[in-house]
Structure formats: structure tokens, C-alpha cells
Amino acid sequence: MGLGRFGGGAAVARWHAERGHDVTVTDLRTEAELADSVSSIARFGVKLRLGRHSETDFVSTDRLVVNQAVPFDNGLVALAKSHGVEVVTELGLTLKELRGPILAITGTNGKSTTSALAASMLERSGVPVILGGNIGRSLLNEAAALSEQTVAVLEISSFQLAWLEHDGLAPSTVVVTNVSGDHFDKHPDVAHYRQSKARLVESATAHATVVLREDDPVCRDYASLCRGRIVWFGPGRDSPVALDGLRLLGEHNRQNAAAAAHAALSLGASESGCLEAIAAFQPLPHRLERIATRDGAVCIDDSVSTTPEAAAAAVRALPGPVLLLSGGRDKGLDWNPLLAAAKHVKGVIVYGETGARLCKSLPNSYLGDNFDSAVRMALELARPGDFILLSPGFSSYDEFPGFDARGRRFRELVGVAPS
């Protein structure tokens, strides 16, 4: 249920088909909207039910694999359960296949950077490692071939944790980067969101290492749920390795690197391997990524920023005058971090569903008709030495299918060739 565009649904379909099961893939999106995912499973002989769901499919099956993006109160899932259907997720199936240590990383912000950094630290230390999960790579079809020594670094989202049963989740090391508000468009309330993240801490055994951010009040609350060894990181705490070579912008990324080092060292990484990884690491796509210079103004792609708090952190990370591109679809979060940070920038160019309301709230703002016009306006306003920062603070779903598509369009508009 839910083929999606990010590979997890396709991986599940392939995994079951290769084991001789009759597989039906059902998604409310059309075949045209899911063209890449559909083509990736075409040779496996699965049945497609696209553009709609059929109740018959949900009651005449033995197993329902639910995509993490499916709403938690979905009636068809409840119908399947009422007919005795086993309900599982791609991550749950993957966990049962993995035989080696698991480093599980979650948090509101910084999950992907921390996961990728930790994996690089382990790799450069000579530790066999594989990176996957919510970062965009399903490990389901690779897990069985991995050795018992291979560390699986898994970025895990709140949606994945909310759907996941505890069985099979027993990580050797856990990292929680931070916990603020997010995804209230899907989580029913803040308590549900925090409880989803807490499941990861609760799953850690007494022999596990749990890396928590000390200045985050929710992480401090999680400490009472922890059976393993707690390692704290955050401002005022020394990093386990020097961070002088880190090229990522912002204090938040220094903390991500410190958390990654704590986790990697707990799983056999060396200090030298950590330092090598820190020195070599480049920003992940759409995460405070310096992509171009236009007439002396530096263009920064931080399209992954979908919360006001993340946008505020991006503003603080830049050393010069900022023209901030902000807007999109409201997820029901507190705007105050963004509004406070925006008072200290040169200007804010707003757009999208939240654009008009943002414009009323910010005296130094300019309203674009849409994303394209907002970017062009920023380019016209920019002067040498300015930073043009795309850090929207809101979801992309008013104009784009995802933050990555929004980031790619930004690159096109500022003159960067598609990669």
C-alpha cells in the first residue's frame, strides 16, 4: 500500500515477488505520477492498482505492507486488520533480515547528515558498513547478503517508527539529534510525534549506547526510558573528536558531527577515521548546499528545511547579509523561530500558500506570485556579498512533489545545470 517515489515500495514489491508471492501494488497516485517507480518493478510481474484503492485487495491478502506515508488512521488498514491480515512495513521486514549491528538515527532535524557522517566515519575506519533507511535507500533486498560484522546505519523517521512494531528493533547504538515539532499535518498531536521518536530509545537494550542531545528537553525526558548507556552531546559538551576540519555551515552541523562521532566510535570507528570523514564530508543535496554565485551573490540550497526552526538555524549559519526565500504549505507548526530569525536578514522573499500571511508578519518581506517569481525577485534584489538562501521553513507540497524537486527547480533558476 503506497508504491511511492523513494524506493521503499518498489523494494518491497521486488522482495516478495522474488520469493514467489503474488504481489499487488496499490497507490492513489496514477501510473504517470509514479512512472519511475513503476518502471523499476515492471519485470517482476506484480499486479498494479493505481489511481485508486479497492477494498477487495485489503481483505483478500495474507500480508499488507504499509508505506510510511499512509495516514495512521487509514480505514483500509483498519479493515485489513479486522480480517486478520498481517500488517507490516518495509523497515520492519528489513530489520528481520539484518544480522549485524544497527546504528539507528532519528530526530526532527539533522538525521540525514548525521547518518551519512557516521557511515563515512565507520567506512574510513575500516568497519564494514551500509547506509540506508529514510535517507532514500531501502536495504531490504541487500540485507540477507550482509555479514554479521556489517554495521547498518539507518536513518529512521517518525512515520516509520509510528508504524513499526517493536519486534526486530534492537539497535546497538541510537542517536536522537533533537526533537521539536514537525509533521503535525500527519501526526495527530505533539504527544504522538514524540512517542514515535521515543520508541527508538525504548528499543535499545541494556548493552546499547544511546546518544542524546543534552540541551533538548524532550531528549532529557527520553533518558528515563533508556536501559542502555547514555552519551550526551550538545553546546557546552566536548566533541569526542576535533571538528576543526568540518566544512559544513552552522553550529547545528557541528553538533550533528559530534553526535555522529559518538555513535561511530561506539561501533568500532577510530579517531583518525572520524577525522578523515569530517575533513572530506560535503553537504548532502539540498542541505545548506552552496550551489552557485550570481553577480557576486552566493546561492545556498537548503530546500530540505520544512520547519520554521530549521529555517532559523540556516539563517544563523550564514556569515553575511541574507536574502531568505521562504514559503510553502503550512504543517501546523509554530512560526515564531522563523519570524524571529527573519528580522535579522536583509530581506525575505515569500511565496506559496503561506506567502501572503508571512508577508503581513514581516516588515522586510516581498511577495512573489509563485516559487519561480520569488527566486527571480531574489536574484534582482541581491548584491555582491549577499547570500540568497532557499530555506523555506514549510512543506513543498503546494507547488512540488517533494523538497528535492523544489531544490532542483531552484538550481535551474539560478543557472545550475541538472545533475
mmCIF file with all atom_site columns, N, CA, C and O in Angstrom, residues 4 34 91 134 194 200 208 227 240 292 322 338 341 352 391 410:
data_model
loop_
_atom_site.group_PDB
_atom_site.id
_atom_site.type_symbol
_atom_site.label_atom_id
_atom_site.label_alt_id
_atom_site.label_comp_id
_atom_site.label_asym_id
_atom_site.label_entity_id
_atom_site.label_seq_id
_atom_site.pdbx_PDB_ins_code
_atom_site.Cartn_x
_atom_site.Cartn_y
_atom_site.Cartn_z
_atom_site.occupancy
_atom_site.B_iso_or_equiv
_atom_site.pdbx_formal_charge
_atom_site.auth_seq_id
_atom_site.auth_comp_id
_atom_site.auth_asym_id
_atom_site.auth_atom_id
_atom_site.pdbx_PDB_model_num
ATOM 1  N N  . GLY A 1 4   ? 4.856  4.835  -3.840  1.00 0.00 ? 4   GLY A N  1
ATOM 2  C CA . GLY A 1 4   ? 5.711  5.983  -3.555  1.00 0.00 ? 4   GLY A CA 1
ATOM 3  C C  . GLY A 1 4   ? 6.794  6.192  -4.591  1.00 0.00 ? 4   GLY A C  1
ATOM 4  O O  . GLY A 1 4   ? 6.918  5.452  -5.573  1.00 0.00 ? 4   GLY A O  1
ATOM 5  N N  . LEU A 1 34  ? 3.761  8.012  -10.990 1.00 0.00 ? 34  LEU A N  1
ATOM 6  C CA . LEU A 1 34  ? 4.700  7.067  -10.381 1.00 0.00 ? 34  LEU A CA 1
ATOM 7  C C  . LEU A 1 34  ? 5.565  6.368  -11.426 1.00 0.00 ? 34  LEU A C  1
ATOM 8  O O  . LEU A 1 34  ? 6.052  5.262  -11.197 1.00 0.00 ? 34  LEU A O  1
ATOM 9  N N  . LEU A 1 91  ? 10.519 -1.259 6.649   1.00 0.00 ? 91  LEU A N  1
ATOM 10 C CA . LEU A 1 91  ? 11.576 -1.230 7.660   1.00 0.00 ? 91  LEU A CA 1
ATOM 11 C C  . LEU A 1 91  ? 11.496 -2.445 8.576   1.00 0.00 ? 91  LEU A C  1
ATOM 12 O O  . LEU A 1 91  ? 12.519 -3.048 8.927   1.00 0.00 ? 91  LEU A O  1
ATOM 13 N N  . ASN A 1 134 ? 15.443 5.925  5.787   1.00 0.00 ? 134 ASN A N  1
ATOM 14 C CA . ASN A 1 134 ? 14.711 7.103  5.345   1.00 0.00 ? 134 ASN A CA 1
ATOM 15 C C  . ASN A 1 134 ? 15.564 8.048  4.506   1.00 0.00 ? 134 ASN A C  1
ATOM 16 O O  . ASN A 1 134 ? 15.047 8.956  3.869   1.00 0.00 ? 134 ASN A O  1
ATOM 17 N N  . ARG A 1 194 ? 6.178  12.745 19.535  1.00 0.00 ? 194 ARG A N  1
ATOM 18 C CA . ARG A 1 194 ? 7.262  12.475 20.484  1.00 0.00 ? 194 ARG A CA 1
ATOM 19 C C  . ARG A 1 194 ? 7.289  11.008 20.894  1.00 0.00 ? 194 ARG A C  1
ATOM 20 O O  . ARG A 1 194 ? 8.361  10.427 21.077  1.00 0.00 ? 194 ARG A O  1
ATOM 21 N N  . LEU A 1 200 ? 12.286 4.494  19.602  1.00 0.00 ? 200 LEU A N  1
ATOM 22 C CA . LEU A 1 200 ? 13.652 4.104  19.271  1.00 0.00 ? 200 LEU A CA 1
ATOM 23 C C  . LEU A 1 200 ? 14.504 3.990  20.520  1.00 0.00 ? 200 LEU A C  1
ATOM 24 O O  . LEU A 1 200 ? 15.294 3.053  20.670  1.00 0.00 ? 200 LEU A O  1
ATOM 25 N N  . ALA A 1 208 ? 23.224 -1.314 24.799  1.00 0.00 ? 208 ALA A N  1
ATOM 26 C CA . ALA A 1 208 ? 23.286 -0.328 23.727  1.00 0.00 ? 208 ALA A CA 1
ATOM 27 C C  . ALA A 1 208 ? 23.842 1.007  24.218  1.00 0.00 ? 208 ALA A C  1
ATOM 28 O O  . ALA A 1 208 ? 23.818 1.319  25.422  1.00 0.00 ? 208 ALA A O  1
ATOM 29 N N  . ARG A 1 227 ? 17.505 2.035  28.744  1.00 0.00 ? 227 ARG A N  1
ATOM 30 C CA . ARG A 1 227 ? 18.147 0.974  29.516  1.00 0.00 ? 227 ARG A CA 1
ATOM 31 C C  . ARG A 1 227 ? 19.645 0.909  29.257  1.00 0.00 ? 227 ARG A C  1
ATOM 32 O O  . ARG A 1 227 ? 20.380 0.285  30.016  1.00 0.00 ? 227 ARG A O  1
ATOM 33 N N  . PRO A 1 240 ? 33.813 14.254 20.902  1.00 0.00 ? 240 PRO A N  1
ATOM 34 C CA . PRO A 1 240 ? 34.814 13.188 21.115  1.00 0.00 ? 240 PRO A CA 1
ATOM 35 C C  . PRO A 1 240 ? 35.999 13.274 20.167  1.00 0.00 ? 240 PRO A C  1
ATOM 36 O O  . PRO A 1 240 ? 37.032 12.651 20.416  1.00 0.00 ? 240 PRO A O  1
ATOM 37 N N  . ALA A 1 292 ? 25.946 27.999 -6.324  1.00 0.00 ? 292 ALA A N  1
ATOM 38 C CA . ALA A 1 292 ? 26.303 28.920 -7.399  1.00 0.00 ? 292 ALA A CA 1
ATOM 39 C C  . ALA A 1 292 ? 26.617 30.293 -6.823  1.00 0.00 ? 292 ALA A C  1
ATOM 40 O O  . ALA A 1 292 ? 26.247 30.611 -5.690  1.00 0.00 ? 292 ALA A O  1
ATOM 41 N N  . VAL A 1 322 ? 21.685 38.203 4.262   1.00 0.00 ? 322 VAL A N  1
ATOM 42 C CA . VAL A 1 322 ? 20.885 37.095 3.728   1.00 0.00 ? 322 VAL A CA 1
ATOM 43 C C  . VAL A 1 322 ? 19.601 37.611 3.099   1.00 0.00 ? 322 VAL A C  1
ATOM 44 O O  . VAL A 1 322 ? 18.881 38.430 3.693   1.00 0.00 ? 322 VAL A O  1
ATOM 45 N N  . LEU A 1 338 ? 11.101 31.145 12.908  1.00 0.00 ? 338 LEU A N  1
ATOM 46 C CA . LEU A 1 338 ? 11.372 31.740 11.600  1.00 0.00 ? 338 LEU A CA 1
ATOM 47 C C  . LEU A 1 338 ? 11.153 33.248 11.628  1.00 0.00 ? 338 LEU A C  1
ATOM 48 O O  . LEU A 1 338 ? 11.969 34.022 11.117  1.00 0.00 ? 338 LEU A O  1
ATOM 49 N N  . ALA A 1 341 ? 14.071 34.943 13.394  1.00 0.00 ? 341 ALA A N  1
ATOM 50 C CA . ALA A 1 341 ? 15.308 34.938 12.605  1.00 0.00 ? 341 ALA A CA 1
ATOM 51 C C  . ALA A 1 341 ? 15.206 35.876 11.410  1.00 0.00 ? 341 ALA A C  1
ATOM 52 O O  . ALA A 1 341 ? 16.187 36.535 11.038  1.00 0.00 ? 341 ALA A O  1
ATOM 53 N N  . GLY A 1 352 ? 4.025  30.997 -2.228  1.00 0.00 ? 352 GLY A N  1
ATOM 54 C CA . GLY A 1 352 ? 3.270  29.790 -1.897  1.00 0.00 ? 352 GLY A CA 1
ATOM 55 C C  . GLY A 1 352 ? 2.071  30.059 -1.004  1.00 0.00 ? 352 GLY A C  1
ATOM 56 O O  . GLY A 1 352 ? 1.660  31.200 -0.781  1.00 0.00 ? 352 GLY A O  1
ATOM 57 N N  . SER A 1 391 ? 15.679 28.467 2.170   1.00 0.00 ? 391 SER A N  1
ATOM 58 C CA . SER A 1 391 ? 15.437 27.651 3.365   1.00 0.00 ? 391 SER A CA 1
ATOM 59 C C  . SER A 1 391 ? 13.994 27.897 3.758   1.00 0.00 ? 391 SER A C  1
ATOM 60 O O  . SER A 1 391 ? 13.687 28.710 4.639   1.00 0.00 ? 391 SER A O  1
ATOM 61 N N  . PHE A 1 410 ? 15.140 25.331 -7.971  1.00 0.00 ? 410 PHE A N  1
ATOM 62 C CA . PHE A 1 410 ? 15.972 26.451 -7.533  1.00 0.00 ? 410 PHE A CA 1
ATOM 63 C C  . PHE A 1 410 ? 17.304 26.452 -8.295  1.00 0.00 ? 410 PHE A C  1
ATOM 64 O O  . PHE A 1 410 ? 17.759 27.499 -8.780  1.00 0.00 ? 410 PHE A O  1
#
